[in-house]
Amino acid sequence: MSLDASPFAHRESGASLVSALLLVAVMASMSMMLAGELRVAMRRSANMDGRDQAYWYALGAREYASGLIANAMREPATALRPDAAWLQSAREFPIERGVLTGRIADGNNCFNINGLVVDEGQGLLVADATQRGRFERLMSALGVPATEAGRIAAEASDWIDSDNRPLPGGGEDERYAGLATPYRTGNTLMAESGELLALASMTPTLYRLIEPHVCARPVAAPLPLNINTMTGDDWPLLVAVFDGALGRVAVEGILLSRPAAGFANAEAFWTLEPVQALTPDASLREAVGVDTRYFDVTVDVLHDGQSYRLEAVFEWRGGTTLHRLTQRYGYAQ
């Protein structure tokens, strides 16, 4: 019996060896998978830690910036000068494994998209033809073809106003209902200027062109530009306000000729020969002043090779208190 059983014993031994090898192979494969997942989990955790650390750096910079603004606005006449330190350039601060950059800008020096309508009360928002025309001229000054500028201005007005009657060249709900992914117009104030990308005629290229000059403030009214805090890059805003009567060269000349301390008041600005020749009416005079209500704070954090950005808008209502209206944080593009 022992001689006959020997071949079977060898077969069983071979099968056991194969089973053991298969088990080892499976365990090795599982170990590799677990090790890979562990590496991914550790990397994800490290990224989250880095993102959180950058966020706290950004929050600290935001609070520092808001404190600077609040203290400076104790004396608005001094804070809102053309040579004010906060207007000159961004500030850089070294941080552990990176660098932080903070910028403060006058949040009044932009075209308020929500000013394309007038609030008639009880939720009724009516398109404003004057502001629509200025939006067109702003885009034209930036190089947008006149036809496209007119169409975008009309579409933006229709997007915000509360009626369902499209303006010439504009579009209400039916304009978007037939799209592959249908949607409706907002029929209310825009929360941020990025909503312009939802317009039928807006493209990412056009939006990048106008983005530095537009904003969405929570008021259905145009923002008076602060002539004392405007920079050379803001010339398209003045061209739009002056309805194209003054070109880029004339506007840049006005900005360069400002007194070092700025204009003492709005009337001092309107006595300048180039603008006085325009015989400005009350509406035009209200479009340019020397006061600021909004401030934009931008914080860029480069930490562990990753870039993050925090953007916040503050409103100054007098005194030394700032009210934060909006904030966004995420990876910088």
Tab-separated table of C-alpha atoms in Angstrom:
chain	number	residue	atom	x	y	z
A	1	MET	CA	0.000	0.000	0.000
A	2	SER	CA	2.828	2.378	0.782
A	3	LEU	CA	4.335	1.893	-2.669
A	4	ASP	CA	0.966	2.545	-4.371
A	5	ALA	CA	0.263	5.635	-2.178
A	6	SER	CA	3.572	7.305	-2.938
A	7	PRO	CA	2.527	8.882	-6.286
A	8	PHE	CA	-0.634	10.267	-4.683
A	9	ALA	CA	1.410	11.696	-1.852
A	10	HIS	CA	3.650	13.461	-4.345
A	11	ARG	CA	0.603	14.811	-6.176
A	12	GLU	CA	-0.922	16.113	-2.955
A	13	SER	CA	2.389	17.683	-2.031
A	14	GLY	CA	2.596	19.378	-5.444
A	15	ALA	CA	-0.981	20.643	-5.181
A	16	SER	CA	-0.255	22.043	-1.737
A	17	LEU	CA	2.813	23.798	-3.092
A	18	VAL	CA	0.827	25.317	-5.958
A	19	SER	CA	-1.889	26.430	-3.528
A	20	ALA	CA	0.713	27.972	-1.259
A	21	LEU	CA	2.327	29.797	-4.171
A	22	LEU	CA	-1.070	31.077	-5.343
A	23	LEU	CA	-1.855	32.239	-1.820
A	24	VAL	CA	1.493	34.029	-1.592
A	25	ALA	CA	0.886	35.655	-4.983
A	26	VAL	CA	-2.600	36.804	-3.961
A	27	MET	CA	-1.324	38.139	-0.636
A	28	ALA	CA	1.548	39.929	-2.377
A	29	SER	CA	-0.884	41.473	-4.862
A	30	MET	CA	-3.188	42.574	-2.055
A	31	SER	CA	-0.227	43.995	-0.166
A	32	MET	CA	0.805	46.003	-3.211
A	33	MET	CA	-2.741	47.307	-3.619
A	34	LEU	CA	-2.992	48.215	0.053
A	35	ALA	CA	0.414	49.887	-0.052
A	36	GLY	CA	-0.663	51.896	-3.102
A	37	GLU	CA	-3.910	52.938	-1.445
A	38	LEU	CA	-2.002	53.852	1.697
A	39	ARG	CA	0.362	56.057	-0.302
A	40	VAL	CA	-2.599	57.761	-1.990
A	41	ALA	CA	-4.332	58.242	1.361
A	42	MET	CA	-1.176	59.670	2.907
A	43	ARG	CA	-0.698	62.000	-0.048
A	44	ARG	CA	-4.336	63.073	0.116
A	45	SER	CA	-3.986	63.730	3.823
A	46	ALA	CA	-0.811	65.743	3.228
A	47	ASN	CA	-2.562	67.779	0.516
A	48	MET	CA	-5.491	68.467	2.822
A	49	ASP	CA	-3.134	69.494	5.604
A	50	GLY	CA	-1.279	71.783	3.194
A	51	ARG	CA	-4.531	73.273	1.926
A	52	ASP	CA	-5.760	73.875	5.465
A	53	GLN	CA	-2.438	75.414	6.481
A	54	ALA	CA	-2.528	77.722	3.456
A	55	TYR	CA	-6.126	78.634	4.306
A	56	TRP	CA	-5.134	79.745	7.795
A	57	TYR	CA	-2.273	81.771	6.354
A	58	ALA	CA	-4.772	83.402	3.973
A	59	LEU	CA	-7.232	84.124	6.786
A	60	GLY	CA	-4.488	85.774	8.794
A	61	ALA	CA	-3.547	87.946	5.830
A	62	ARG	CA	-7.204	88.816	5.241
A	63	GLU	CA	-7.630	89.956	8.832
A	64	TYR	CA	-4.382	91.906	8.656
A	65	ALA	CA	-5.559	93.648	5.470
A	66	SER	CA	-8.975	94.477	6.911
A	67	GLY	CA	-7.271	95.946	9.971
A	68	LEU	CA	-5.071	98.117	7.763
A	69	ILE	CA	-8.105	99.380	5.854
A	70	ALA	CA	-10.089	100.085	9.022
A	71	ASN	CA	-7.223	102.033	10.568
A	72	ALA	CA	-6.528	103.938	7.359
A	73	MET	CA	-10.180	104.925	6.975
A	74	ARG	CA	-10.034	106.825	10.244
A	75	GLU	CA	-8.721	109.559	7.934
A	76	PRO	CA	-10.305	108.946	4.503
A	77	ALA	CA	-8.718	112.041	2.996
A	78	THR	CA	-5.282	110.602	3.750
A	79	ALA	CA	-6.117	106.985	2.941
A	80	LEU	CA	-7.724	107.703	-0.437
A	81	ARG	CA	-4.851	109.545	-2.109
A	82	PRO	CA	-3.202	108.650	-5.420
A	83	ASP	CA	0.076	108.053	-3.572
A	84	ALA	CA	-1.425	105.941	-0.765
A	85	ALA	CA	0.882	103.046	0.116
A	86	TRP	CA	-1.830	100.388	-0.204
A	87	LEU	CA	-2.413	101.376	-3.830
A	88	GLN	CA	1.175	101.041	-4.983
A	89	SER	CA	1.883	97.319	-5.147
A	90	ALA	CA	1.278	93.942	-3.572
A	91	ARG	CA	3.053	93.030	-0.345
A	92	GLU	CA	4.975	89.787	0.043
A	93	PHE	CA	5.544	87.923	3.291
A	94	PRO	CA	7.742	84.833	3.662
A	95	ILE	CA	6.036	81.861	5.297
A	96	GLU	CA	7.200	78.367	6.145
A	97	ARG	CA	7.794	76.469	2.884
A	98	GLY	CA	6.368	79.256	0.767
A	99	VAL	CA	5.415	82.885	0.321
A	100	LEU	CA	2.246	84.922	0.841
A	101	THR	CA	1.226	87.885	-1.329
A	102	GLY	CA	-1.525	90.327	-0.402
A	103	ARG	CA	-3.171	93.089	-2.427
A	104	ILE	CA	-5.794	95.709	-1.592
A	105	ALA	CA	-7.707	97.498	-4.331
A	106	ASP	CA	-10.411	100.134	-4.390
A	107	GLY	CA	-13.597	98.136	-4.932
A	108	ASN	CA	-15.435	101.169	-6.285
A	109	ASN	CA	-13.280	101.354	-9.389
A	110	CYS	CA	-15.133	98.798	-11.474
A	111	PHE	CA	-18.310	98.590	-13.503
A	112	ASN	CA	-21.049	97.200	-11.267
A	113	ILE	CA	-22.952	94.690	-13.398
A	114	ASN	CA	-25.937	94.999	-11.085
A	115	GLY	CA	-26.096	98.687	-11.976
A	116	LEU	CA	-27.567	97.631	-15.326
A	117	VAL	CA	-30.959	97.723	-13.607
A	118	VAL	CA	-32.860	100.136	-11.392
A	119	ASP	CA	-34.701	98.879	-8.319
A	120	GLU	CA	-38.256	100.194	-8.589
A	121	GLY	CA	-39.277	98.566	-5.304
A	122	GLN	CA	-41.200	95.396	-4.422
A	123	GLY	CA	-38.688	93.255	-6.284
A	124	LEU	CA	-39.132	95.056	-9.608
A	125	LEU	CA	-35.816	95.448	-11.440
A	126	VAL	CA	-35.975	97.542	-14.612
A	127	ALA	CA	-33.220	97.729	-17.236
A	128	ASP	CA	-31.280	101.018	-17.317
A	129	ALA	CA	-30.486	102.116	-20.876
A	130	THR	CA	-27.800	104.594	-19.771
A	131	GLN	CA	-25.795	101.994	-17.889
A	132	ARG	CA	-26.271	99.475	-20.683
A	133	GLY	CA	-24.715	101.978	-23.072
A	134	ARG	CA	-21.768	102.537	-20.730
A	135	PHE	CA	-21.216	98.801	-20.436
A	136	GLU	CA	-21.110	98.609	-24.226
A	137	ARG	CA	-18.554	101.414	-24.387
A	138	LEU	CA	-16.438	99.775	-21.693
A	139	MET	CA	-16.258	96.577	-23.714
A	140	SER	CA	-15.581	98.495	-26.926
A	141	ALA	CA	-12.714	100.350	-25.230
A	142	LEU	CA	-11.248	96.954	-24.318
A	143	GLY	CA	-11.382	95.785	-27.915
A	144	VAL	CA	-14.671	93.872	-27.999
A	145	PRO	CA	-16.379	94.316	-31.405
A	146	ALA	CA	-19.334	96.705	-31.213
A	147	THR	CA	-21.889	94.091	-32.297
A	148	GLU	CA	-20.788	91.627	-29.630
A	149	ALA	CA	-20.574	94.361	-26.998
A	150	GLY	CA	-24.158	95.441	-27.682
A	151	ARG	CA	-25.416	91.878	-27.591
A	152	ILE	CA	-23.637	91.047	-24.319
A	153	ALA	CA	-24.854	94.259	-22.658
A	154	ALA	CA	-28.455	93.485	-23.663
A	155	GLU	CA	-28.187	89.861	-22.519
A	156	ALA	CA	-26.726	90.916	-19.164
A	157	SER	CA	-29.576	93.390	-18.636
A	158	ASP	CA	-32.167	90.740	-19.505
A	159	TRP	CA	-30.452	88.276	-17.179
A	160	ILE	CA	-30.890	90.625	-14.211
A	161	ASP	CA	-34.146	92.495	-14.888
A	162	SER	CA	-37.340	90.984	-13.521
A	163	ASP	CA	-39.484	91.019	-16.668
A	164	ASN	CA	-39.722	88.404	-19.424
A	165	ARG	CA	-39.521	90.809	-22.369
A	166	PRO	CA	-36.173	90.532	-24.160
A	167	LEU	CA	-34.353	93.699	-25.137
A	168	PRO	CA	-33.185	94.087	-28.757
A	169	GLY	CA	-30.238	91.716	-29.059
A	170	GLY	CA	-30.871	90.309	-25.581
A	171	GLY	CA	-32.569	87.154	-24.417
A	172	GLU	CA	-34.870	85.896	-21.696
A	173	ASP	CA	-35.649	82.302	-20.670
A	174	GLU	CA	-36.545	81.107	-24.168
A	175	ARG	CA	-33.019	81.981	-25.344
A	176	TYR	CA	-31.554	79.357	-23.017
A	177	ALA	CA	-34.377	76.805	-22.871
A	178	GLY	CA	-33.331	75.186	-26.152
A	179	LEU	CA	-29.714	74.554	-25.172
A	180	ALA	CA	-28.346	71.031	-24.679
A	181	THR	CA	-28.350	71.791	-20.949
A	182	PRO	CA	-31.260	74.215	-20.591
A	183	TYR	CA	-31.440	76.821	-17.859
A	184	ARG	CA	-33.229	80.059	-17.088
A	185	THR	CA	-32.155	83.649	-16.545
A	186	GLY	CA	-31.543	84.809	-12.990
A	187	ASN	CA	-34.095	87.661	-12.894
A	188	THR	CA	-32.250	89.023	-9.874
A	189	LEU	CA	-28.951	90.677	-9.004
A	190	MET	CA	-25.811	88.724	-9.827
A	191	ALA	CA	-23.907	87.299	-6.864
A	192	GLU	CA	-20.572	87.579	-8.691
A	193	SER	CA	-19.344	88.804	-12.041
A	194	GLY	CA	-18.561	85.222	-13.103
A	195	GLU	CA	-22.280	84.774	-13.796
A	196	LEU	CA	-21.639	86.667	-17.026
A	197	LEU	CA	-20.229	83.400	-18.382
A	198	ALA	CA	-23.790	82.055	-18.443
A	199	LEU	CA	-24.794	84.599	-21.099
A	200	ALA	CA	-25.416	83.166	-24.544
A	201	SER	CA	-22.850	85.408	-26.265
A	202	MET	CA	-20.176	85.410	-23.568
A	203	THR	CA	-17.037	83.341	-24.093
A	204	PRO	CA	-14.181	82.597	-21.675
A	205	THR	CA	-11.861	84.697	-23.848
A	206	LEU	CA	-14.145	87.734	-23.749
A	207	TYR	CA	-14.739	87.324	-20.038
A	208	ARG	CA	-11.011	87.246	-19.259
A	209	LEU	CA	-10.719	90.497	-21.202
A	210	ILE	CA	-13.367	92.384	-19.227
A	211	GLU	CA	-13.029	90.613	-15.853
A	212	PRO	CA	-10.530	93.091	-14.309
A	213	HIS	CA	-12.983	95.942	-14.919
A	214	VAL	CA	-16.324	94.463	-13.832
A	215	CYS	CA	-17.755	93.495	-10.459
A	216	ALA	CA	-21.053	92.521	-8.861
A	217	ARG	CA	-21.922	94.620	-5.837
A	218	PRO	CA	-25.154	93.953	-3.905
A	219	VAL	CA	-26.820	97.163	-5.089
A	220	ALA	CA	-28.888	97.920	-8.177
A	221	ALA	CA	-26.995	101.118	-8.896
A	222	PRO	CA	-23.777	102.197	-10.616
A	223	LEU	CA	-20.706	102.723	-8.452
A	224	PRO	CA	-19.188	106.214	-8.440
A	225	LEU	CA	-15.547	105.879	-9.451
A	226	ASN	CA	-12.967	107.315	-7.066
A	227	ILE	CA	-10.809	109.522	-9.275
A	228	ASN	CA	-8.127	109.730	-6.566
A	229	THR	CA	-7.512	105.975	-6.303
A	230	MET	CA	-7.813	105.006	-9.955
A	231	THR	CA	-4.708	103.528	-11.560
A	232	GLY	CA	-3.477	103.760	-15.124
A	233	ASP	CA	-5.108	100.407	-15.902
A	234	ASP	CA	-8.536	101.848	-15.058
A	235	TRP	CA	-8.690	104.150	-18.089
A	236	PRO	CA	-11.447	102.096	-19.855
A	237	LEU	CA	-13.817	102.855	-16.960
A	238	LEU	CA	-13.479	106.606	-17.468
A	239	VAL	CA	-13.815	106.266	-21.236
A	240	ALA	CA	-17.112	104.456	-20.626
A	241	VAL	CA	-18.331	107.034	-18.096
A	242	PHE	CA	-17.588	109.889	-20.493
A	243	ASP	CA	-19.597	108.058	-23.178
A	244	GLY	CA	-16.555	107.949	-25.442
A	245	ALA	CA	-16.217	111.753	-25.561
A	246	LEU	CA	-12.699	111.383	-24.126
A	247	GLY	CA	-10.348	108.740	-25.481
A	248	ARG	CA	-7.612	106.751	-23.816
A	249	VAL	CA	-4.884	109.377	-24.264
A	250	ALA	CA	-7.014	112.146	-22.751
A	251	VAL	CA	-8.092	109.976	-19.819
A	252	GLU	CA	-4.549	108.836	-19.068
A	253	GLY	CA	-3.467	112.480	-19.174
A	254	ILE	CA	-6.095	113.339	-16.559
A	255	LEU	CA	-4.912	110.530	-14.280
A	256	LEU	CA	-1.273	111.575	-14.626
A	257	SER	CA	-2.057	115.226	-13.891
A	258	ARG	CA	-3.759	114.581	-10.552
A	259	PRO	CA	-2.324	116.424	-7.543
A	260	ALA	CA	-0.112	114.227	-5.352
A	261	ALA	CA	-2.641	114.502	-2.541
A	262	GLY	CA	-5.552	113.946	-4.907
A	263	PHE	CA	-8.525	116.178	-5.541
A	264	ALA	CA	-9.932	117.701	-2.360
A	265	ASN	CA	-13.461	117.047	-3.587
A	266	ALA	CA	-15.363	116.019	-6.684
A	267	GLU	CA	-15.945	119.614	-7.750
A	268	ALA	CA	-12.190	120.161	-7.996
A	269	PHE	CA	-12.051	117.356	-10.542
A	270	TRP	CA	-14.929	118.717	-12.609
A	271	THR	CA	-13.162	122.068	-12.963
A	272	LEU	CA	-10.445	120.441	-15.102
A	273	GLU	CA	-10.579	121.836	-18.613
A	274	PRO	CA	-10.979	118.498	-20.480
A	275	VAL	CA	-13.973	117.406	-18.399
A	276	GLN	CA	-15.473	120.864	-17.972
A	277	ALA	CA	-15.715	121.086	-21.745
A	278	LEU	CA	-18.101	118.116	-21.653
A	279	THR	CA	-20.698	120.240	-19.813
A	280	PRO	CA	-21.438	117.355	-17.423
A	281	ASP	CA	-24.988	116.973	-16.191
A	282	ALA	CA	-25.998	115.735	-12.732
A	283	SER	CA	-25.961	112.082	-13.820
A	284	LEU	CA	-22.407	112.316	-15.115
A	285	ARG	CA	-21.220	114.194	-12.038
A	286	GLU	CA	-22.537	111.394	-9.840
A	287	ALA	CA	-20.456	108.863	-11.776
A	288	VAL	CA	-17.091	110.194	-10.546
A	289	GLY	CA	-16.209	111.264	-7.017
A	290	VAL	CA	-13.566	110.979	-4.311
A	291	ASP	CA	-15.229	108.505	-1.952
A	292	THR	CA	-14.832	104.743	-1.598
A	293	ARG	CA	-17.307	102.279	-0.148
A	294	TYR	CA	-15.891	98.899	-1.202
A	295	PHE	CA	-12.458	97.310	-0.931
A	296	ASP	CA	-11.163	94.180	-2.669
A	297	VAL	CA	-8.643	92.027	-0.810
A	298	THR	CA	-6.746	89.309	-2.683
A	299	VAL	CA	-4.368	86.905	-0.947
A	300	ASP	CA	-2.189	84.444	-2.868
A	301	VAL	CA	-0.478	81.685	-0.906
A	302	LEU	CA	2.282	79.521	-2.369
A	303	HIS	CA	2.760	76.661	0.096
A	304	ASP	CA	4.558	73.353	-0.493
A	305	GLY	CA	4.508	73.951	-4.231
A	306	GLN	CA	0.731	74.511	-4.359
A	307	SER	CA	-0.917	77.870	-5.095
A	308	TYR	CA	-4.084	79.017	-3.354
A	309	ARG	CA	-6.090	82.225	-3.574
A	310	LEU	CA	-8.502	83.976	-1.231
A	311	GLU	CA	-10.645	86.839	-2.513
A	312	ALA	CA	-12.797	88.957	-0.215
A	313	VAL	CA	-14.907	92.087	-0.644
A	314	PHE	CA	-15.337	94.480	2.274
A	315	GLU	CA	-17.797	97.326	2.661
A	316	TRP	CA	-16.935	100.413	4.671
A	317	ARG	CA	-19.948	102.117	6.216
A	318	GLY	CA	-18.151	104.780	8.178
A	319	GLY	CA	-16.118	104.671	11.356
A	320	THR	CA	-13.561	101.885	11.685
A	321	THR	CA	-15.791	98.880	11.052
A	322	LEU	CA	-15.573	96.857	7.856
A	323	HIS	CA	-18.270	94.411	6.817
A	324	ARG	CA	-17.150	91.406	4.802
A	325	LEU	CA	-19.635	90.848	1.975
A	326	THR	CA	-18.162	87.914	0.070
A	327	GLN	CA	-15.241	85.524	0.199
A	328	ARG	CA	-13.883	82.796	-2.070
A	329	TYR	CA	-11.004	80.406	-1.471
A	330	GLY	CA	-9.499	77.653	-3.573
A	331	TYR	CA	-6.639	76.587	-5.793
A	332	ALA	CA	-5.227	79.457	-7.835
A	333	GLN	CA	-5.558	79.043	-11.584
